[in-house]
Short mmCIF file of C-alpha atoms in Angstrom, two decimals:
data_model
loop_
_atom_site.label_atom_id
_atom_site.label_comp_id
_atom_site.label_asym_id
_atom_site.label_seq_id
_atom_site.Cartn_x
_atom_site.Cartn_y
_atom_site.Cartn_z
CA UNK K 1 0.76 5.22 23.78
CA UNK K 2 3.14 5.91 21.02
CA UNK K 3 5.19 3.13 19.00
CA UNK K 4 9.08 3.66 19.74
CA UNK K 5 10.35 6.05 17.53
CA UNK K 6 11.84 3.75 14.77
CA UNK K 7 8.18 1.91 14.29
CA UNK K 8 6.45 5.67 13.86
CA UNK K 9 9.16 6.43 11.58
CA UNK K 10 8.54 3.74 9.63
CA UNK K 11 5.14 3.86 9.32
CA UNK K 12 5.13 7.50 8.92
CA UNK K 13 7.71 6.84 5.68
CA UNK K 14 5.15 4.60 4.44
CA UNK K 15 2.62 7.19 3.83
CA UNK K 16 4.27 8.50 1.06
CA UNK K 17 2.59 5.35 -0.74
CA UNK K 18 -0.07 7.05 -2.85
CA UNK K 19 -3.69 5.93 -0.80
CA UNK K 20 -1.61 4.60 2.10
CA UNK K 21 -3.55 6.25 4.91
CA UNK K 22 -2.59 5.84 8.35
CA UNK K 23 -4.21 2.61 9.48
CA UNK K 24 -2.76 0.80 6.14
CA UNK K 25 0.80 2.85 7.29
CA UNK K 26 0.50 0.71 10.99
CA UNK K 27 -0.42 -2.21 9.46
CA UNK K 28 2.27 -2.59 6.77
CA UNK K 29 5.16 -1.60 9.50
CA UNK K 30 3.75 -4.21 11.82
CA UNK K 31 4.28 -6.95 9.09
CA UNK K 32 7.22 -5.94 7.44
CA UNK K 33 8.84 -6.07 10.86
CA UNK K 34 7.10 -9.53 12.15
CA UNK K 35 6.98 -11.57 8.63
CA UNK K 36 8.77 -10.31 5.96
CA UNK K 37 12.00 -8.50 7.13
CA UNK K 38 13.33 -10.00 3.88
CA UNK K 39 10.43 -8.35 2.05
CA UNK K 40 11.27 -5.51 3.99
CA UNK K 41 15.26 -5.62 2.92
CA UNK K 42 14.41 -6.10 -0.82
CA UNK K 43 12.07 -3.61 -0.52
CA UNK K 44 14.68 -0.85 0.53
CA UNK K 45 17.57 -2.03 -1.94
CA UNK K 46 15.52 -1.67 -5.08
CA UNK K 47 13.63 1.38 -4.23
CA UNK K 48 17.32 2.81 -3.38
CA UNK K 49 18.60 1.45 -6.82
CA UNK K 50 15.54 2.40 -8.62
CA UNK K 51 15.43 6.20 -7.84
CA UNK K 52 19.05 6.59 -9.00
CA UNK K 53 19.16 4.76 -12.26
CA UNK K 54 15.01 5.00 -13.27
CA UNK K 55 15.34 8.07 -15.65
CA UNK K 56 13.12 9.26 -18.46
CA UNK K 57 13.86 7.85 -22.36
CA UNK K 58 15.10 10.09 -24.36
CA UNK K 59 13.01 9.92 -27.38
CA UNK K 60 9.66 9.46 -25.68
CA UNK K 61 10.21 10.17 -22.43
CA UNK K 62 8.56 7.85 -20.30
CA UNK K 63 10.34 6.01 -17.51
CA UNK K 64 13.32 3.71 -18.45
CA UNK K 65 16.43 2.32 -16.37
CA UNK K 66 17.98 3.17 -20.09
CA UNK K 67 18.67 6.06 -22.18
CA UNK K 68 16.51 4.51 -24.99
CA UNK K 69 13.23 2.78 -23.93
CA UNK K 70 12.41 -0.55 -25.36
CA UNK K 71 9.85 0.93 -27.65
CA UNK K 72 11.51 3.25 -28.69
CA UNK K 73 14.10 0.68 -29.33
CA UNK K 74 12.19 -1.57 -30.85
CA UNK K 75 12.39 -2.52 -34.35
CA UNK K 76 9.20 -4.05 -34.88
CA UNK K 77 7.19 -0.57 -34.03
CA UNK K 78 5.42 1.47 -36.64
CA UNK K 79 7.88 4.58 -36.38
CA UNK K 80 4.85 6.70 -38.29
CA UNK K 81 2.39 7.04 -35.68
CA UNK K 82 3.07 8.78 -32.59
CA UNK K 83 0.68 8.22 -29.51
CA UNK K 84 0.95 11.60 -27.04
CA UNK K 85 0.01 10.74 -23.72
CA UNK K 86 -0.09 12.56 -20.11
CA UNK K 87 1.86 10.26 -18.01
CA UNK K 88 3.94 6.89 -18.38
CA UNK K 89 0.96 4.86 -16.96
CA UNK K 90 -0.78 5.45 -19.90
CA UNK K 91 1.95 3.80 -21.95
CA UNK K 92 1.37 0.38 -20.11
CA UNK K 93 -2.77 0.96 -20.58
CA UNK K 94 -2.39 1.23 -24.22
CA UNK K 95 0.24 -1.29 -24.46
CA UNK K 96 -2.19 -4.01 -22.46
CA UNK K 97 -4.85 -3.41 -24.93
CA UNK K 98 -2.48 -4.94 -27.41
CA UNK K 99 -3.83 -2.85 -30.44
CA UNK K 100 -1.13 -0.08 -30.94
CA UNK K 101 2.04 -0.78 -32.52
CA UNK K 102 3.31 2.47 -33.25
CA UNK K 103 5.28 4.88 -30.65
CA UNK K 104 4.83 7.34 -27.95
CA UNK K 105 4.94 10.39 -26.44
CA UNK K 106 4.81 11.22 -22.65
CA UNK K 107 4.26 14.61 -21.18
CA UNK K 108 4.77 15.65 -17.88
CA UNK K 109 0.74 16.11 -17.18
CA UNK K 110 -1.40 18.45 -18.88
CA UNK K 111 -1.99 22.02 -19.53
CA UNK K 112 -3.01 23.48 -16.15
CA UNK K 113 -2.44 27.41 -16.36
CA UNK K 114 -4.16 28.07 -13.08
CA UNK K 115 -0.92 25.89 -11.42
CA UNK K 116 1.15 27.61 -13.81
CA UNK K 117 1.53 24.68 -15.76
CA UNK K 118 2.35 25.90 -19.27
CA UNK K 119 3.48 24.28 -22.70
CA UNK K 120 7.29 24.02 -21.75
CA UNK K 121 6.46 22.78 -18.59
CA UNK K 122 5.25 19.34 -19.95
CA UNK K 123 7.75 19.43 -22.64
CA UNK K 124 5.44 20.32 -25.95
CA UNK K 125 8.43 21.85 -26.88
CA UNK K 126 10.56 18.88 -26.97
CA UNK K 127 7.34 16.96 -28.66
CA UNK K 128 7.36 19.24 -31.70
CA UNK K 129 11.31 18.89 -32.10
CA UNK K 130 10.63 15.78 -32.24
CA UNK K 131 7.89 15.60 -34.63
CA UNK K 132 9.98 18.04 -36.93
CA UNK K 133 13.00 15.47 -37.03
CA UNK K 134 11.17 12.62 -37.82
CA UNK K 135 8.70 11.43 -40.40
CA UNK K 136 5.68 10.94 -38.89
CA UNK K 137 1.94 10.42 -40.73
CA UNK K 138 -0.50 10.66 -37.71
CA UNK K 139 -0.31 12.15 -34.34
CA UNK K 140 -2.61 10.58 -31.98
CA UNK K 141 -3.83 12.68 -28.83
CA UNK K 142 -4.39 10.49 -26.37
CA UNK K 143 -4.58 13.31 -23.22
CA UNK K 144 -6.79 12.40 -20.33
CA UNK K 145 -10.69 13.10 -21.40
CA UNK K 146 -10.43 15.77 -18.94
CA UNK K 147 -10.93 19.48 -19.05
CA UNK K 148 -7.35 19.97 -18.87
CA UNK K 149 -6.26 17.02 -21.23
CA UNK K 150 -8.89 18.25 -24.08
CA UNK K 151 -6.91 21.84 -23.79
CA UNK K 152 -3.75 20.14 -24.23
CA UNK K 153 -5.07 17.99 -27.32
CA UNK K 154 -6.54 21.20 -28.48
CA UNK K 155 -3.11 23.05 -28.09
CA UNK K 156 -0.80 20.43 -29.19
CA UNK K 157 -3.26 20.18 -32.42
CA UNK K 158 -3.07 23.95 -32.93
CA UNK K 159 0.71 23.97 -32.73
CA UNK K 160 0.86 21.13 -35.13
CA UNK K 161 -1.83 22.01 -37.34
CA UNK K 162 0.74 24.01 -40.30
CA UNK K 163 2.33 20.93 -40.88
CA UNK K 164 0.07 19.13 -42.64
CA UNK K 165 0.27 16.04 -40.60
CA UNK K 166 -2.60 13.83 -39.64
CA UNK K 167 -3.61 14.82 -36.19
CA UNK K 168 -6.32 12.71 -34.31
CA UNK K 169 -8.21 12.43 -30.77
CA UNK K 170 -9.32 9.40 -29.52
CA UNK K 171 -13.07 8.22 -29.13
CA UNK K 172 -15.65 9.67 -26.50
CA UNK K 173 -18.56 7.42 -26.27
CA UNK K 174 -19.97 4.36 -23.93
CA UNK K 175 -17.56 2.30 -22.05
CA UNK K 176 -17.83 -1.04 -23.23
CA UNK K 177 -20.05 -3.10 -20.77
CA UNK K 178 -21.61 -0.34 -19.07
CA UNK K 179 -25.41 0.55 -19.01
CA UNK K 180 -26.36 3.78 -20.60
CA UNK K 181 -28.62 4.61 -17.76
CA UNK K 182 -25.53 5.37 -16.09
CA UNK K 183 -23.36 7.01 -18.40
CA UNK K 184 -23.34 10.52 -17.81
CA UNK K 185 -25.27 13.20 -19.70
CA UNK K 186 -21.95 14.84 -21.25
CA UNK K 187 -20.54 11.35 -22.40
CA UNK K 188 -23.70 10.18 -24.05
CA UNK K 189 -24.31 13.44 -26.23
CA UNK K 190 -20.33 12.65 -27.72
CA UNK K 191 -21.82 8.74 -28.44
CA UNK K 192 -24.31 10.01 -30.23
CA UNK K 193 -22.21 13.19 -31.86
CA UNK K 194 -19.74 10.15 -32.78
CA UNK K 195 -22.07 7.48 -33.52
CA UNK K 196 -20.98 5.26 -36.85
CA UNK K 197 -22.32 3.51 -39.61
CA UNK K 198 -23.16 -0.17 -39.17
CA UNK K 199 -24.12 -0.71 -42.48
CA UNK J 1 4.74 -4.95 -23.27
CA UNK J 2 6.56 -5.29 -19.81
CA UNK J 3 8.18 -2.20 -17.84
CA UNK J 4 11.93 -2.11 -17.89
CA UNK J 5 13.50 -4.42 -15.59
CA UNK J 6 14.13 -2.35 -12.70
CA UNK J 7 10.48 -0.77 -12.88
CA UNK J 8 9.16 -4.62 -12.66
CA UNK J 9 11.10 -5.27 -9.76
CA UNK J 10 9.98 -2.52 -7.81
CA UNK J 11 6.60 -3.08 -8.35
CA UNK J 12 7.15 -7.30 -7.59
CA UNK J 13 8.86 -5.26 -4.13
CA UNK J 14 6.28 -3.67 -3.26
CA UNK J 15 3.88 -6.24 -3.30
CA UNK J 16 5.39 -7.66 -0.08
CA UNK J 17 3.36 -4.80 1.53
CA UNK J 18 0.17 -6.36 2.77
CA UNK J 19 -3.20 -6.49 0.42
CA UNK J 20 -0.71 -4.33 -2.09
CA UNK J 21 -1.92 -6.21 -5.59
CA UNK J 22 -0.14 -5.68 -9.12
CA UNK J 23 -2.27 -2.50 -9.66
CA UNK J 24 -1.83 -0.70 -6.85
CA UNK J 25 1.77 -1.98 -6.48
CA UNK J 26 2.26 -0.53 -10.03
CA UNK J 27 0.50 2.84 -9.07
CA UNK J 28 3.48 2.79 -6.25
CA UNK J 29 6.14 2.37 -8.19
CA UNK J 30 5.21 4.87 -10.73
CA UNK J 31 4.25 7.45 -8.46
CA UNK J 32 7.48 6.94 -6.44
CA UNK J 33 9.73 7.24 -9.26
CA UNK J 34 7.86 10.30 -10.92
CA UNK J 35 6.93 12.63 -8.31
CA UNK J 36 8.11 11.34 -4.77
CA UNK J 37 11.85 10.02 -5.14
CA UNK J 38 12.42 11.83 -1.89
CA UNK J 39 9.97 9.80 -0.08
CA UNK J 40 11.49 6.98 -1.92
CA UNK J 41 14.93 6.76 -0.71
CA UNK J 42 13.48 7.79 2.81
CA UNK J 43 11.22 4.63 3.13
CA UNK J 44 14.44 2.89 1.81
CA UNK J 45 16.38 3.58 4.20
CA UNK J 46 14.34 3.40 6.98
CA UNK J 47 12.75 0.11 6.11
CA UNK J 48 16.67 -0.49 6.53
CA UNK J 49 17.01 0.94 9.75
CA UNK J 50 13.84 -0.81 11.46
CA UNK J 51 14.57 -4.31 10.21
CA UNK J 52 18.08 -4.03 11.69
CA UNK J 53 17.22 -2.18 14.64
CA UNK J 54 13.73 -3.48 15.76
CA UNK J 55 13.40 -6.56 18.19
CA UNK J 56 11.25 -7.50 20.62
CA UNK J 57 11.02 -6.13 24.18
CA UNK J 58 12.75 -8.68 26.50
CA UNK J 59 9.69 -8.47 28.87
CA UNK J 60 6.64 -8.57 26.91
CA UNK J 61 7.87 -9.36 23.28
CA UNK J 62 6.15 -6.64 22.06
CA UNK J 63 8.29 -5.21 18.85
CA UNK J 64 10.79 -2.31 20.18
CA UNK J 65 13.73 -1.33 19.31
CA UNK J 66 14.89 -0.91 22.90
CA UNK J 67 15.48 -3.89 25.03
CA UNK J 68 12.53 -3.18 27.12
CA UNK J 69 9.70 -1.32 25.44
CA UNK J 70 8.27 1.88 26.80
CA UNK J 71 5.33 0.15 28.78
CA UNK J 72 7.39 -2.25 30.24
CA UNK J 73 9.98 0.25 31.52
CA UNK J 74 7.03 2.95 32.60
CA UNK J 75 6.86 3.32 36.81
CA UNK J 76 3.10 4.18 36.32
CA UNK J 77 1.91 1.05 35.05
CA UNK J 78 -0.02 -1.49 37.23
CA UNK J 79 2.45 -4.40 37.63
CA UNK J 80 -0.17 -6.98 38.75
CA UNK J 81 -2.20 -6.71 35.85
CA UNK J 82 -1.23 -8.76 32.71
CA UNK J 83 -2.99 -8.90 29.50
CA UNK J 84 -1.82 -12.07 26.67
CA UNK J 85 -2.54 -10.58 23.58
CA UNK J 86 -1.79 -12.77 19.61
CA UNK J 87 0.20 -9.69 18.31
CA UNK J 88 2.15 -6.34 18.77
CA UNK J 89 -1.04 -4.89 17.36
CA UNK J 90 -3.17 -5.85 19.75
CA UNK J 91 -1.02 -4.37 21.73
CA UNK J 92 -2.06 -0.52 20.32
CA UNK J 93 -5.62 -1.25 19.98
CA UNK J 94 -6.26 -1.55 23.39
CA UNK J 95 -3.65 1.22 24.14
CA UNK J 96 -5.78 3.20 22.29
CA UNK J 97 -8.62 2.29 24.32
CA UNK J 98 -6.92 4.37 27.08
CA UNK J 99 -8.71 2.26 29.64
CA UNK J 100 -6.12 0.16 30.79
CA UNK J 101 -3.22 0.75 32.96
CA UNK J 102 -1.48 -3.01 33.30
CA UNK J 103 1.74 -4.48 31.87
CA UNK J 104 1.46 -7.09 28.42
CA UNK J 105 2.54 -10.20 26.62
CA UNK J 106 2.13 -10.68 23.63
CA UNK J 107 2.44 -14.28 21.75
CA UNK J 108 3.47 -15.12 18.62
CA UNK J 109 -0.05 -15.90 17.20
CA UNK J 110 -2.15 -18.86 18.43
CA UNK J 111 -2.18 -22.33 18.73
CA UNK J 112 -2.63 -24.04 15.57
CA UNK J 113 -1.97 -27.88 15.68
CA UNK J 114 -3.13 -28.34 12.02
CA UNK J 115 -0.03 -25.88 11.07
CA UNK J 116 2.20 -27.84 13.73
CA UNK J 117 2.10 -24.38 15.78
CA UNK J 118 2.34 -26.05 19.53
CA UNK J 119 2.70 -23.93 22.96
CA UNK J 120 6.43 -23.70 22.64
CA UNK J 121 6.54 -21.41 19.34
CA UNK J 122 4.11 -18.72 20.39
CA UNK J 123 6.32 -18.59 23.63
CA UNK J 124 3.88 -19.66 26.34
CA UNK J 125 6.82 -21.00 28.32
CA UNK J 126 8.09 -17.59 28.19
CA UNK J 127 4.70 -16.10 29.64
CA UNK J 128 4.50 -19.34 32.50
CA UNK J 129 8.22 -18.00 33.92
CA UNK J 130 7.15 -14.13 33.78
CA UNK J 131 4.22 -15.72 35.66
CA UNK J 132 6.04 -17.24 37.88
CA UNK J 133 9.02 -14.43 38.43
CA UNK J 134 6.52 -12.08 39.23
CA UNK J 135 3.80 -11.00 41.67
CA UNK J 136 0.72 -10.93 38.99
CA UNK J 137 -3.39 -10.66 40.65
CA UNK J 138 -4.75 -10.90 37.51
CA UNK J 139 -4.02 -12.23 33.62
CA UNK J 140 -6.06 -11.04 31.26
CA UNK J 141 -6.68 -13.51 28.14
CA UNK J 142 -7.35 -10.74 25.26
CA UNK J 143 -6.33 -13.30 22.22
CA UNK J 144 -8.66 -13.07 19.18
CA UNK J 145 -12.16 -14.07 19.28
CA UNK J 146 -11.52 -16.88 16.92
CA UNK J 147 -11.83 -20.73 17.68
CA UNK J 148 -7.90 -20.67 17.73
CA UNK J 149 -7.48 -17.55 19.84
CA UNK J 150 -10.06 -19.09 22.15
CA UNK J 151 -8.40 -22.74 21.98
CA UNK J 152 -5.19 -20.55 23.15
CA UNK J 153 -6.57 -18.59 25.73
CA UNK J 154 -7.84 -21.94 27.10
CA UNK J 155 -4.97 -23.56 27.30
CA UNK J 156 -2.88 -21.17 28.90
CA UNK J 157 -6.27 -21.04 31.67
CA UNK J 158 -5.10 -24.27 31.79
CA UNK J 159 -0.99 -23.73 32.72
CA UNK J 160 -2.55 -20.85 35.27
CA UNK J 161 -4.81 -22.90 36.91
CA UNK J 162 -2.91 -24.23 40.03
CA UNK J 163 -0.90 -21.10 40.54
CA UNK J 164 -4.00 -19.43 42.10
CA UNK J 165 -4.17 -16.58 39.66
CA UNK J 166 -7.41 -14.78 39.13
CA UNK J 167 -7.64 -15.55 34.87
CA UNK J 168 -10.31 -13.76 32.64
CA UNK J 169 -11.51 -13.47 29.19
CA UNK J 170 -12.58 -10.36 27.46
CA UNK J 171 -16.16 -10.52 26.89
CA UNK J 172 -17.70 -11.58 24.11
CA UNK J 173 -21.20 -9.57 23.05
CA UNK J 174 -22.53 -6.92 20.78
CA UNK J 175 -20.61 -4.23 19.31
CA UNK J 176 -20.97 -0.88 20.71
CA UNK J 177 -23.18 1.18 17.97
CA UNK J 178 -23.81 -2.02 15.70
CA UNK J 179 -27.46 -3.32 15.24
CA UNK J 180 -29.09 -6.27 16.51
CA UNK J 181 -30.27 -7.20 13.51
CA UNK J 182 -26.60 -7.51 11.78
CA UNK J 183 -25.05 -9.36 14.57
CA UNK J 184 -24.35 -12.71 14.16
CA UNK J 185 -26.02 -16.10 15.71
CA UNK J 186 -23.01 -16.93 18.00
CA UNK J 187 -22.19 -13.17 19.31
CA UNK J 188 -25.76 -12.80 20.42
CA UNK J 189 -25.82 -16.13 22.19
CA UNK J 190 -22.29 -15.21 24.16
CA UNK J 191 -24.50 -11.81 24.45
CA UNK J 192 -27.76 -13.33 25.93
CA UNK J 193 -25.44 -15.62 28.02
CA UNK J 194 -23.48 -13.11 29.53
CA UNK J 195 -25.86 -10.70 30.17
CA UNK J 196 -25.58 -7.86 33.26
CA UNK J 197 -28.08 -6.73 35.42
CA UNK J 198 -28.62 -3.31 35.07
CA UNK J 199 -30.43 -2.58 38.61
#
């Protein structure tokens, strides 16, 4: 049996959810359309009004419904650092921590030449125009601690390199609350490559 | 730091989507608006489409946007058959099945005095005059294996009783492919109880 064709259209439109497979997909249609029509209704006007007005900020380009993002707004942010980051999810980590007060920079991903993802793709360009106009003291990689976010560190740091700025990456090591015995090999030799001074 | 406004109300949207919590909801959201805007506006205007369009069937009160749902309306389907199922769901999983041919009902839920839910809201009335308007052999109580479902599929027994109507119950007993040794004390009971000679 198949649903009538408005109830598989639904469901199939819900799959576009990122790790909405197709059980979750039946499920959410079937309650959407028995409890929550209203959910349902809200649902559909804001993801209509969001997709046309959500743009990127223009400074630090991370999502904003305005042409200037509120930290980049802000007046009350330490204008020099600049955080580089892959993605505007990373903005809200670092923001939740509650220990950066200085301002951002988003790519669009990371160096990924085998995709044919090159520097102007995730706007490095843009990034050193901007680090050119403004007085900054310390650039602050914060790329995924991936193969492909160390390259872009590595490239952004190489492009920035002549300009005598402060350029840093942030800290390999443990996680906080884990067990060692189950860190992995290549994390533990950077804890111990980075390992500090207590005394 | 919160998102920009619009951003935070997508992601309080989306949480009407069942077991959808802040962090997934905000994985959504972001994903939506960065790489899937397409798939954006389609669930938005689908999810528009269904909750306008989308009833139930007159028949069965299954959902369907068609006055009478596919089943309903097929001429293959065994009309003396009738299964009373808690939810349009239900209705799938034992299409799925593929091992039965009969018509449906499906209630709004099950009784539930302690939440005020009597006969009259899940629509039992409704079921009694099918009952009755029809030529029906057999009614099949599939509700939920739950002490509500059960108290339910009781009580309609109960309605059925002097019509003359051969009424069953799905059985209760071990999963197929489970253990033994995982199933619990009152499943092996209804198991031992109704067991079926195999010679």
């Amino acid at each position: 049996m198949s649903f009538s064709p408005l109830i598989q259209q639904l469901i199939t439109a819900l799959r576009c959810l990122p790790s909405v497979g197709p059980k979750s997909a039946q499920r959410m249609a079937f309650h959407l359309l028995e409890r929550d029509s209203e959910g349902a209704l809200a649902l559909s006007e804001i993801l209509q009004k969001a997709v046309a007005e959500v743009g990127h900020c223009r400074q630090c380009r991370t999502l904003s419904e305005h042409e200037l993002c509120e930290i980049c707004k802000s007046e009350s942010r330490d204008r020099s650092i600049l955080c580089v980051l892959e993605s505007p999810v990373d903005v809200l980590a670092i923001e939740q921590t509650g220990g950066y007060n200085g301002l951002y920079f988003v790519l669009s991903g990371h160096l990924s030449p085998i995709d044919g993802i090159g520097p102007e793709d995730l706007g490095i360009d843009k990034l050193l125009d901007y680090i050119h106009a403004t007085e900054i003291n310390e650039i602050i990689l914060a790329t995924n601690p991936t193969v492909e976010g160390e390259a872009t560190a590595h490239f952004i740091a190489a492009q920035v390199k002549e300009l005598g700025i402060k350029v840093t990456r942030i800290a390999h090591g443990v996680p906080v609350g884990g067990e060692l015995e189950f860190v992995d090999g290549g994390t533990l030799a950077h804890a111990m490559a980075g390992r500090r001074s207590l005394l």
